[in-house]
Short mmCIF file of C-alpha atoms in Angstrom, two decimals:
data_model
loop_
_atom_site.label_atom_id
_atom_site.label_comp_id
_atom_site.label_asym_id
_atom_site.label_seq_id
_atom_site.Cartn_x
_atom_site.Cartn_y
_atom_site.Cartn_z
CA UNK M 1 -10.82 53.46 22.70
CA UNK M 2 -13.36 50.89 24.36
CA UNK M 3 -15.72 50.72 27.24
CA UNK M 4 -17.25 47.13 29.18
CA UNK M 5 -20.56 46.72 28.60
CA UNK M 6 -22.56 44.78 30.77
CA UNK M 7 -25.94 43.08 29.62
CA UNK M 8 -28.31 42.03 31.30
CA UNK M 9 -30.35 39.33 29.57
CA UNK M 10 -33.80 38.14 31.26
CA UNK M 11 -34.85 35.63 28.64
CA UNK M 12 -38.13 37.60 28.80
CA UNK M 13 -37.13 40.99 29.06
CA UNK M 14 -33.97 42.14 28.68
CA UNK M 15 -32.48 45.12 30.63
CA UNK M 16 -30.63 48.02 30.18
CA UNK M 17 -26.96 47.11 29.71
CA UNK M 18 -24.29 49.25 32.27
CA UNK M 19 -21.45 50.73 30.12
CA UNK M 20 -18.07 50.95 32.12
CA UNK M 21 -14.91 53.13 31.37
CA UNK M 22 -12.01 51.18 29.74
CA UNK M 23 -11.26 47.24 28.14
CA UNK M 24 -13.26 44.44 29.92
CA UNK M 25 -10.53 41.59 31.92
CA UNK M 26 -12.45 39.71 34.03
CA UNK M 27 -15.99 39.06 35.41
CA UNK M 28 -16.84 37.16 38.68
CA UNK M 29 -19.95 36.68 39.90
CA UNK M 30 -19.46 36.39 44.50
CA UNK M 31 -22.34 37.36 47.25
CA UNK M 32 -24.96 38.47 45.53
CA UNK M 33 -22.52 40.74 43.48
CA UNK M 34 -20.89 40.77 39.90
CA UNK M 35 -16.98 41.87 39.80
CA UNK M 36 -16.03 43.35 36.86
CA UNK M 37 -12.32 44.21 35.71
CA UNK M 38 -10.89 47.19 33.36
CA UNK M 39 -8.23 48.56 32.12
CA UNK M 40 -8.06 51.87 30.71
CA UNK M 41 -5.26 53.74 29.19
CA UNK M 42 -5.21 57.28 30.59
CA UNK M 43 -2.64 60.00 30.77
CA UNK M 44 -0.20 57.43 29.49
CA UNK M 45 -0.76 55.22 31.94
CA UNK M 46 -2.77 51.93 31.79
CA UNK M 47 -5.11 52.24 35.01
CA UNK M 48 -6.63 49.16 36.01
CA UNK M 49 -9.93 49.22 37.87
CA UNK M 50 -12.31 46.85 39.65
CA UNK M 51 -16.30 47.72 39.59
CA UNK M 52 -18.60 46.15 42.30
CA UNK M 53 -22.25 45.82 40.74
CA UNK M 54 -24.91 44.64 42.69
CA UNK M 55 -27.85 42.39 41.79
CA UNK M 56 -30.40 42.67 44.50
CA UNK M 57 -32.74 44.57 42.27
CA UNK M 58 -36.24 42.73 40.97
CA UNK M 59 -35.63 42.97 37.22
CA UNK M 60 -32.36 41.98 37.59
CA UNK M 61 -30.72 45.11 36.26
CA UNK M 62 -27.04 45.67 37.43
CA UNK M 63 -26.89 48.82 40.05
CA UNK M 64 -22.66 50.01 40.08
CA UNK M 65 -21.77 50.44 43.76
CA UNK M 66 -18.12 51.76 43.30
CA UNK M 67 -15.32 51.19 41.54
CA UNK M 68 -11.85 50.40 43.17
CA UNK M 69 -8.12 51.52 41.90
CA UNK M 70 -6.16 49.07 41.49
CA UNK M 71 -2.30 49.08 42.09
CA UNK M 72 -2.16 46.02 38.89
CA UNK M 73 -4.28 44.55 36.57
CA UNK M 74 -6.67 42.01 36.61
CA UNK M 75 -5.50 39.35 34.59
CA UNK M 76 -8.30 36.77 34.94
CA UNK M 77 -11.95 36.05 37.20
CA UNK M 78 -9.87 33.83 39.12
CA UNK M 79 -7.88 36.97 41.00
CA UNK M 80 -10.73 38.10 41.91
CA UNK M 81 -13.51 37.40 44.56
CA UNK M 82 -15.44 38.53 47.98
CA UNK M 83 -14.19 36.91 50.91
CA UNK M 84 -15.17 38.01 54.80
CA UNK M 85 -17.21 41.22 53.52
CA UNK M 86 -14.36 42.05 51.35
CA UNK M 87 -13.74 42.66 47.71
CA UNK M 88 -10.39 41.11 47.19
CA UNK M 89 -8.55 41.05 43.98
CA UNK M 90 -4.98 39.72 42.74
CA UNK M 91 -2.99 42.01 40.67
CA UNK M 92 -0.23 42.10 38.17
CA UNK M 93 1.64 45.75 38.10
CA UNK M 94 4.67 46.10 35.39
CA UNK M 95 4.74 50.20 36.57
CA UNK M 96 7.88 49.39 37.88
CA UNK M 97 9.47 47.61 35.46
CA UNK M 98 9.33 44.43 36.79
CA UNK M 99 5.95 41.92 37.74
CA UNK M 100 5.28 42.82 40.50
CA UNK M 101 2.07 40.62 42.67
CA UNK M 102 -0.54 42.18 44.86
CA UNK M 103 -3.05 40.78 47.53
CA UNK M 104 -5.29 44.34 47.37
CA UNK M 105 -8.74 43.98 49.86
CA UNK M 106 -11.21 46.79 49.40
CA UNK M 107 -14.97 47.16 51.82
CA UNK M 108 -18.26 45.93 50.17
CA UNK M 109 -20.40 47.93 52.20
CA UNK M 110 -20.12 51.86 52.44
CA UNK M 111 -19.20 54.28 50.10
CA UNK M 112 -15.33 53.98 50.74
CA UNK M 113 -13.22 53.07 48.09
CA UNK M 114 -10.05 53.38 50.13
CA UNK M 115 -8.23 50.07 50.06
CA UNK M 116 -8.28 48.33 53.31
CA UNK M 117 -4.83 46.17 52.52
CA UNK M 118 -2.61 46.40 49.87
CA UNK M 119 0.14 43.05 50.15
CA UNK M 120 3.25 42.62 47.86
CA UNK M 121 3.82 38.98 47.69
CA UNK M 122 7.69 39.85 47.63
CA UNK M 123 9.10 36.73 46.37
CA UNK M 124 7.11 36.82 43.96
CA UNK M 125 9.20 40.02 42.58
CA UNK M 126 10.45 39.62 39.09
CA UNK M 127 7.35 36.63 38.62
CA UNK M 128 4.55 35.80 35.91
CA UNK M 129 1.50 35.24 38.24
CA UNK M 130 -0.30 32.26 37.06
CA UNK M 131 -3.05 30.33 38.65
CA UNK M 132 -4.74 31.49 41.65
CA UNK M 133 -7.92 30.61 43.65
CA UNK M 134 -10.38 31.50 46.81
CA UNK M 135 -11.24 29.03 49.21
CA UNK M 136 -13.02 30.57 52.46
CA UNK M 137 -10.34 32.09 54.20
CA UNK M 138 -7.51 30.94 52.02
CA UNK M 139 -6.30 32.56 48.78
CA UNK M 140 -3.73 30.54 46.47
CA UNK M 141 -1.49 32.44 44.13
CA UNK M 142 1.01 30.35 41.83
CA UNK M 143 3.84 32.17 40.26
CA UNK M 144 6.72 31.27 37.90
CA UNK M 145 9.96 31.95 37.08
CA UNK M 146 12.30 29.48 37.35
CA UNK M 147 10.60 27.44 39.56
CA UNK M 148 6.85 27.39 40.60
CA UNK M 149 6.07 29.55 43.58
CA UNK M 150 2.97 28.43 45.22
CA UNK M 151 1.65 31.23 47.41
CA UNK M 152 -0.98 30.48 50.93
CA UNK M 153 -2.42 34.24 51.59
CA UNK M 154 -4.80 34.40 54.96
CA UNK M 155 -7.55 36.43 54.55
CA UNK M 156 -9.29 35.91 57.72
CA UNK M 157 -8.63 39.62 58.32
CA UNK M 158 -9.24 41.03 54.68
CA UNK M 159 -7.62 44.27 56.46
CA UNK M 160 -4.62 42.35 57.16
CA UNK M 161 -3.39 40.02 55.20
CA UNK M 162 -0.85 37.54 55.74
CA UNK M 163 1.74 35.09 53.50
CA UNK M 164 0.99 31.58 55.66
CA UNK M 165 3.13 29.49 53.53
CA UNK M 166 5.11 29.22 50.31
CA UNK M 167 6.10 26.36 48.13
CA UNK M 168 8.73 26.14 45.36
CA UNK M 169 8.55 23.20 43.17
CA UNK M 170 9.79 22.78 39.42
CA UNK M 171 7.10 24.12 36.58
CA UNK M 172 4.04 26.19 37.13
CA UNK M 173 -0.04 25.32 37.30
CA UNK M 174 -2.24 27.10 35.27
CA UNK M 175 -4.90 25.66 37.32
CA UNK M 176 -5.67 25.11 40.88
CA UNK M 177 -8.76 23.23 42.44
CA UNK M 178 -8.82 23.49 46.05
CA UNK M 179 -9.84 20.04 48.02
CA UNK M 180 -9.73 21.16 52.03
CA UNK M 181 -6.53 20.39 52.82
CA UNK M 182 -5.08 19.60 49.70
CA UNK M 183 -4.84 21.00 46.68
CA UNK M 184 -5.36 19.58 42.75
CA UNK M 185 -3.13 21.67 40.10
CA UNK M 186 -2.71 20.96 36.45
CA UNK M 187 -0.02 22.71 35.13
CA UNK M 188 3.64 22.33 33.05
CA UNK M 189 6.79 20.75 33.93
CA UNK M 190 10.03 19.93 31.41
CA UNK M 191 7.58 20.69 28.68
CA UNK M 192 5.29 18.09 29.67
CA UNK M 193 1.43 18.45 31.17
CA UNK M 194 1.60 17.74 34.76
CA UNK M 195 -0.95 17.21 37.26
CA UNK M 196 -0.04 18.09 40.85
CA UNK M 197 -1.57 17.17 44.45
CA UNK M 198 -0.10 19.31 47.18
CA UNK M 199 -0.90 18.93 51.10
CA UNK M 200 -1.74 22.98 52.17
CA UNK M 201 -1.82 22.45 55.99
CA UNK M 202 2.09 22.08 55.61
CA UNK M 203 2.99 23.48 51.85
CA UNK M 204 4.07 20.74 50.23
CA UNK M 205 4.40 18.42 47.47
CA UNK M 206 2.38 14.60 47.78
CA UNK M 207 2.47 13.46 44.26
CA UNK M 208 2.46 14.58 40.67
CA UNK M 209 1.45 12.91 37.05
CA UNK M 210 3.32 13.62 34.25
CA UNK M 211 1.58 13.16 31.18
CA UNK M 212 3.38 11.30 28.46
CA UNK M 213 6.39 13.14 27.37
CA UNK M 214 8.13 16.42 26.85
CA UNK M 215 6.07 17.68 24.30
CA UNK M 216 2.82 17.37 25.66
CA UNK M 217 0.23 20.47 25.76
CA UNK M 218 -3.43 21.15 27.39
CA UNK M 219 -6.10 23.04 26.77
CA UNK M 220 -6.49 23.51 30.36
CA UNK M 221 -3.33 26.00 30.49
CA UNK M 222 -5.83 28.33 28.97
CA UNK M 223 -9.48 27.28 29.19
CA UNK M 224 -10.37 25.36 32.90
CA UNK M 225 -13.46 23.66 30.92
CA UNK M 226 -10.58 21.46 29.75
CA UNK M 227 -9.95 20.22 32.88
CA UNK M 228 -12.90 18.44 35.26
CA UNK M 229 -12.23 17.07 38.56
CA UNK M 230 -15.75 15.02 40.07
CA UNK M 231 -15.19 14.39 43.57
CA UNK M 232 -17.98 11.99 43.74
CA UNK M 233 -16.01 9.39 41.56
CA UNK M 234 -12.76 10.80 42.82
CA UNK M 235 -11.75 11.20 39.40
CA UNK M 236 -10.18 14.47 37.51
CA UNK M 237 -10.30 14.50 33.40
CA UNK M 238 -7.36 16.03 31.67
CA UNK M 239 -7.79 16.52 28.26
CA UNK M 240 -3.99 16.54 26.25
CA UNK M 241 -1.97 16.04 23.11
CA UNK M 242 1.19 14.86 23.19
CA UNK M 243 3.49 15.30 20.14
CA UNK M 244 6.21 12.69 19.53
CA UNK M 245 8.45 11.31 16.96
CA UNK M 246 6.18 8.18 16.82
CA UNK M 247 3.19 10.29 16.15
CA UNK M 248 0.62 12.72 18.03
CA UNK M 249 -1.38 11.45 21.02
CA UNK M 250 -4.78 13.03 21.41
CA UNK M 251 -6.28 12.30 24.73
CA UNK M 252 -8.34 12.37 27.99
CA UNK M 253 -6.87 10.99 31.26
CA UNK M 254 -8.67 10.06 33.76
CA UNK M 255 -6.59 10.18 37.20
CA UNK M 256 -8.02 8.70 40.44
CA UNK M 257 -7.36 11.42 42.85
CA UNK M 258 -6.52 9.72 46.29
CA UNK M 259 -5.78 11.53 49.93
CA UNK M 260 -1.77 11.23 48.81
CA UNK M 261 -1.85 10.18 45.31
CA UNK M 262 -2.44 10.33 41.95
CA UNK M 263 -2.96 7.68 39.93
CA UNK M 264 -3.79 6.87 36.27
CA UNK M 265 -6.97 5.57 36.03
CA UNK M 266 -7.67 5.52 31.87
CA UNK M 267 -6.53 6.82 28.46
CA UNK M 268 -9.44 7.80 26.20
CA UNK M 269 -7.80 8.40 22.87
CA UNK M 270 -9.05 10.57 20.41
CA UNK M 271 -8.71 10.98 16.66
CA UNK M 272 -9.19 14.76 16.85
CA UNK M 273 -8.51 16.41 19.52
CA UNK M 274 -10.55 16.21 22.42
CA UNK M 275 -11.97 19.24 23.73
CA UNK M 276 -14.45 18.38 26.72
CA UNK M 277 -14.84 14.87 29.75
CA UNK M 278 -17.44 14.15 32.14
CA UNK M 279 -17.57 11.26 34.37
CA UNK M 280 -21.33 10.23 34.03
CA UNK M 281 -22.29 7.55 36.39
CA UNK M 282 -19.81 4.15 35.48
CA UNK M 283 -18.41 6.16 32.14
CA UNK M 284 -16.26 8.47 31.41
CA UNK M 285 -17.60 10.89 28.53
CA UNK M 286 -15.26 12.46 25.53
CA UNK M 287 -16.33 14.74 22.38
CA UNK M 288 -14.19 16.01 20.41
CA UNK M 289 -14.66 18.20 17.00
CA UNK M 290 -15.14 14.75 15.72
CA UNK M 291 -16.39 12.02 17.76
CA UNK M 292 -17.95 11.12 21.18
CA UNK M 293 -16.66 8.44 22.61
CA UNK M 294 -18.03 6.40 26.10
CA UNK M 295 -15.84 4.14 28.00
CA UNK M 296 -16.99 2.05 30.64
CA UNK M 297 -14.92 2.41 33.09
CA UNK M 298 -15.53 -0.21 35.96
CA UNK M 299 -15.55 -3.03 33.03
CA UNK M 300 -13.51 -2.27 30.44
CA UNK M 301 -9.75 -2.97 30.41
CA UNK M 302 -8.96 -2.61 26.83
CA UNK M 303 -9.21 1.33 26.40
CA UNK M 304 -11.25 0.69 23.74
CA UNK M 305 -14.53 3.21 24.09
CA UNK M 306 -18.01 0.82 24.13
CA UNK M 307 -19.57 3.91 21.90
CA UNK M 308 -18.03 6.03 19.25
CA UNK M 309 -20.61 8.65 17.50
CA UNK M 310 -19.26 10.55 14.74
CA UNK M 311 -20.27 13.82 15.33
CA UNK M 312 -18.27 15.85 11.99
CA UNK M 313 -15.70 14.72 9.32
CA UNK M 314 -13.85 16.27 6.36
CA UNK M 315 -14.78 16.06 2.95
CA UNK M 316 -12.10 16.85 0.51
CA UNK M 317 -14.24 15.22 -2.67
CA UNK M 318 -18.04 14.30 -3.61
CA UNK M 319 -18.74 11.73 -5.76
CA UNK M 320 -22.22 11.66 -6.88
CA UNK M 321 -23.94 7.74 -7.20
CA UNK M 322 -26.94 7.57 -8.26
CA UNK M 323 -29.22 8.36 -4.87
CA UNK M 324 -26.00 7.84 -2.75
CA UNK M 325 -23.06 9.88 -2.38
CA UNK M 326 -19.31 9.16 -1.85
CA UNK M 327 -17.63 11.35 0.71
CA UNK M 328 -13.56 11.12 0.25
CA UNK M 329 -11.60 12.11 2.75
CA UNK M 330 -7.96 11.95 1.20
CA UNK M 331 -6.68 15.56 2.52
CA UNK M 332 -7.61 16.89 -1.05
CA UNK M 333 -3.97 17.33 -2.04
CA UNK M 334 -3.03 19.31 0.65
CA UNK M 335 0.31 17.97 2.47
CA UNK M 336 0.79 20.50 4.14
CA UNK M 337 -0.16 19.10 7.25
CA UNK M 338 1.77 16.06 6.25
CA UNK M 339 2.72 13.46 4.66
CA UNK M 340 -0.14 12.73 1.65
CA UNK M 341 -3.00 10.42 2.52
CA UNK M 342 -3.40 7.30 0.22
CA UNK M 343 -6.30 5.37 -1.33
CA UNK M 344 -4.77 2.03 -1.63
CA UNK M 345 -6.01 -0.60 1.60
CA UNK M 346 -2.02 -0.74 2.68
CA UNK M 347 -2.22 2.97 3.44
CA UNK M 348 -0.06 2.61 6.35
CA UNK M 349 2.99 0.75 4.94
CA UNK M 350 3.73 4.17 2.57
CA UNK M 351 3.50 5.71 5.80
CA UNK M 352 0.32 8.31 4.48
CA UNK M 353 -2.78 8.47 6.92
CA UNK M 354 -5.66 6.86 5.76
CA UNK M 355 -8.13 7.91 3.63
CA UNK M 356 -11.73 7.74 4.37
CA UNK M 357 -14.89 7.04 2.20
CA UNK M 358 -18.22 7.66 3.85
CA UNK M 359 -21.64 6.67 2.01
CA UNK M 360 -24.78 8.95 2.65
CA UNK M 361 -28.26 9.32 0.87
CA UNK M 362 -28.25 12.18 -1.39
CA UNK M 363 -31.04 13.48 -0.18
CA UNK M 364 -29.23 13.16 3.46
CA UNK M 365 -25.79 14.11 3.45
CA UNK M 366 -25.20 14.18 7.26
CA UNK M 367 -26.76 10.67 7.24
CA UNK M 368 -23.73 8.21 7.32
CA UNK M 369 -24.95 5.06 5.59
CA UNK M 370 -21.39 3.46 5.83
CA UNK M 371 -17.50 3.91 5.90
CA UNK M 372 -14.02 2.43 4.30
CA UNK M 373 -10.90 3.46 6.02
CA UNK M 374 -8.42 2.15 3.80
CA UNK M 375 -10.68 -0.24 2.05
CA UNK M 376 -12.09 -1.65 5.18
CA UNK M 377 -16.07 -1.35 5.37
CA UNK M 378 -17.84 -0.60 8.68
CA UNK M 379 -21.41 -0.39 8.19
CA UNK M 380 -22.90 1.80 10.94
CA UNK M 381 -26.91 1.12 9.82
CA UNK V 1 -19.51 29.33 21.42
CA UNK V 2 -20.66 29.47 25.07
CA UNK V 3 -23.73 27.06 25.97
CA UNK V 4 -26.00 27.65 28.86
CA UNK V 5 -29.16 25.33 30.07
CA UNK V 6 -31.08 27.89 31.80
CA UNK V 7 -34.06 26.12 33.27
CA UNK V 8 -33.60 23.12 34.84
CA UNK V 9 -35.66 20.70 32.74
CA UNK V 10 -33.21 20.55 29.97
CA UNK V 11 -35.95 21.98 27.72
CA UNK V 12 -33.49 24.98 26.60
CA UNK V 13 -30.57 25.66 25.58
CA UNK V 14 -28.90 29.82 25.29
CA UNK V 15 -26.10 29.62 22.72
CA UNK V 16 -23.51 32.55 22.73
CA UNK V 17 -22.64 32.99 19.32
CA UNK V 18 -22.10 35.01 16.15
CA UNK V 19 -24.81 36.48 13.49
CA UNK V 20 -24.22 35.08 10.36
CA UNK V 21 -25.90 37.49 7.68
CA UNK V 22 -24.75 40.39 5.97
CA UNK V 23 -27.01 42.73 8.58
CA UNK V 24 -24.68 41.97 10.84
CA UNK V 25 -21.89 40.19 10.24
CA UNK V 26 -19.57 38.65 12.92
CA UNK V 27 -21.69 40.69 15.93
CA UNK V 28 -22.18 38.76 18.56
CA UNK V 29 -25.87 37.21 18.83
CA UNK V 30 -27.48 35.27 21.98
CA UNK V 31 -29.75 32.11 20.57
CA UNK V 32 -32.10 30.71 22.63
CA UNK V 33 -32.90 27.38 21.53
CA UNK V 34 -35.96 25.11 22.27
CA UNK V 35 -35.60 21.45 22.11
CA UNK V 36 -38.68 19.36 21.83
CA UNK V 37 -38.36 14.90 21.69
CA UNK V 38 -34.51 15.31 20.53
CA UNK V 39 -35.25 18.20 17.99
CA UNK V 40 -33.79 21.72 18.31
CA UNK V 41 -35.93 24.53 17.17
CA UNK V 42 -34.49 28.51 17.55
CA UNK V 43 -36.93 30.50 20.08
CA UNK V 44 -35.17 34.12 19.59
CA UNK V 45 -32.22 35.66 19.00
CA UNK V 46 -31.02 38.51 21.25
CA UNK V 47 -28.06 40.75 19.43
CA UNK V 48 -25.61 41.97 21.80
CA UNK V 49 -23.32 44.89 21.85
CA UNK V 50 -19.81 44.60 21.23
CA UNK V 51 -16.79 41.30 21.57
CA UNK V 52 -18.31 39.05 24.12
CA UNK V 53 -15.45 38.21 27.23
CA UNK V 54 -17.12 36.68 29.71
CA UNK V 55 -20.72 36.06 30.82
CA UNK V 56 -22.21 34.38 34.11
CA UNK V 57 -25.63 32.87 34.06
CA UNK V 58 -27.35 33.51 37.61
CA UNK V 59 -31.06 32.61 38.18
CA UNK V 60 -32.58 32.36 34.54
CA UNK V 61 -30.35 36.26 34.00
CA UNK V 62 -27.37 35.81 31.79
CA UNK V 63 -24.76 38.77 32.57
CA UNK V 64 -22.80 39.05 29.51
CA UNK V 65 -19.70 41.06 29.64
CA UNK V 66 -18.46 42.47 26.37
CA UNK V 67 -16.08 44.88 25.12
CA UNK V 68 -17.32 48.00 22.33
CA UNK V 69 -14.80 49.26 20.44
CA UNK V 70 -15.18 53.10 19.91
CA UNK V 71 -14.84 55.36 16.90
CA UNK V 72 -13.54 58.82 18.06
CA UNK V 73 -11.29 61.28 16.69
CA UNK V 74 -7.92 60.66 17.88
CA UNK V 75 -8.53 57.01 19.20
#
């Protein structure tokens, strides 16, 4: 058994954390108000719920208004939101034995917890619900089956609902950005990371990026810190691997996002993969577990970043040197994850990775003096 | 790890994190970090109650939505 707990942390005094009933699924913060999902087994049922917490008090301290039923659960923050003076959520119900997706509007104000619309999206009977997103008046709702169902709910009446539009296209997005008019989705298609742009005035498709090749994978089908889109530059940053006979491909692209198009702007590559990009005035901006790399990107057409920092690396073996020590990176005899790395300086011919041999100051271990890949020295001070 | 910058002069930094001692081992720990010309110095900790989810930084409040896991007879 579980409850949600809630805290409150003012740097200088923290509050009183609110306890809820049931297993924590998604917080959104909307109006002035936090949203907070559960779900709660009960009477051998799971009972999903919705809690509306206001934050209008001084110390900050979380006040629970009322709590909603809700026909599904809450899968995400992105189902849920306050649009029009209306707590709104999207739900996923299995009761039935089937997915089943639900447009559900409930009052703010008031004591009422009475729904004021509950809306089936019917085709999407039988559906995994996948990305959705709030923009004013508009809610989008992506499901998948067998081809991606992109949903346009109106919510200008949160007490009546309506299905404006529907799209069907191959794959599915695991996340939308909303642009006015058009709408940004990264998603999957043939096994492949895809980004979308879709005109939403008239549902439907203007032009979509595949990534590489079947095999490719994102972060951002799980995490949207994976994916960036800065409208300033017009840019969006899609970090990816892509796994291949010829080897694995860890990367940022950077695609120009135009009124009808997408186009690739830049491939950052990465030797580990990358796990956050920022565009950051005329460069675009990688880190991975390893590295941070900067590329200019008005001036450089190589691909190659200006600035590589090496943030971590492995050390399988220390070799002591007097007031130096040699870092070896050679996997440690693990190969496992491969075939074995090799000391000699034709590493690649045997087709091993390379091993690595970093020089630091005993007393400074984190402090790279210099580094051999495969017998090759790069002195970085 | 979750990473917040809560006041707008880049002076701080809240980490969401894990303890690492034997008090309390794997519980979940809010760091507030100070950093001063480039150096990062730890200003508290804050230990939190249960698996963290989610958390939302409004104002200089972070919200921090976690789950507790129960002990009861039966569950």
């Amino acid at each position: 058994m579980s409850e949600a707990v809630l805290q409150v942390i003012d740097l200088a005094n923290p509050a009183a954390p609110l306890t809820l009933p049931g297993n924590s699924t998604a917080l959104q913060a909307a109006a002035g108000y936090l949203l907070v999902g559960t779900d709660q087994w009960q009477d051998g049922a799971e009972q999903a719920r919705l809690h509306l917490i206001e934050l209008a008090q001084a110390d900050g301290a979380p006040l629970l208004r009322k709590s909603f039923f809700l026909t599904g659960a809450v899968v995400d923050k992105f189902k849920i939101g306050i649009v029009k003076g209306a707590v709104v959520a999207t739900t996923l119900d299995w009761s039935q034995g089937h997915q089943e997706t639900w447009v559900e509007t409930f009052p703010v104000t008031g004591t009422d917890t009475a729904p004021l619309a509950r809306m089936e999206l019917v085709g999407a009977r039988g559906e995994q619900l996948h990305a959705t997103r709030y923009d004013g008046e508009r809610l989008y709702v992506v499901t998948f089956r067998n081809t991606d169902l992109l949903f346009v709910v109106d919510l200008v009446d949160p007490a009546a609902p309506f299905l404006a539009g529907t799209l069907g296209i191959p794959g599915w997005s695991s996340y939308i950005e909303p642009l006015g008019e058009r709408l940004l989705a990264v998603g999957m298609e043939s096994g492949r990371v895809t980004v979308s742009l879709f005109d939403v005035a008239a549902p439907s498709l203007l032009s979509r990026l595949p990534l590489r090749t079947a095999g490719s994978w994102s972060e951002a089908n799980t995490d949207e810190k994976a994916v960036e889109h800065f409208p300033d530059a017009g840019i969006i940053l899609v970090l990816f691997q892509n796994y291949t006979t010829e080897g694995e491909l860890k990367a940022v692209a950077a695609i120009r996002v135009g009124w009808d198009t997408l186009t690739a702007e830049a491939l950052i590559q990465h030797a580990f993969n990358p796990r956050r990009g920022a565009v950051m005035s005329d460069y675009f901006v990688s880190i991975s577990g390893q590295e941070l790399l900067v590329l200019d990107c008005i001036r450089n057409t190589t691909g190659q970043p200006e600035v590589q920092v090496t943030l971590a690396w492995t050390t399988d073996r220390v070799i002591p040197l007097g007031d130096y020590l040699i870092q070896v990176e050679d996997g440690g005899g693990n190969d496992w994850a491969g075939p074995p790395m090799r000391m000699d300086v034709n590493s690649a011919e045997g087709g091993g990775k390379h091993s690595v041999l970093r020089v630091s100051s005993a007393a400074d271990p984190d402090e790279l003096l210099a580094n051999w890949t495969s017998g090759r020295a790069a002195w970085s001070a | 790890m979750n990473s917040f910058t809560p006041y707008s002069d880049g002076s701080s930094l809240v980490l969401l994190g894990r303890f690492n001692s034997q008090a309390r081992p794997s519980a979940a720990s809010l760091f507030l970090m100070r950093v001063s010309t480039g150096v990062p110095t730890l200003v508290t900790e804050v230990p939190l109650t249960g698996a963290v989810t989610d958390s939302r930084l409004i104002g200089n409040r972070l919200y921090v939505l976690s789950n507790d896991y129960l002990q009861r007879d039966g569950t």
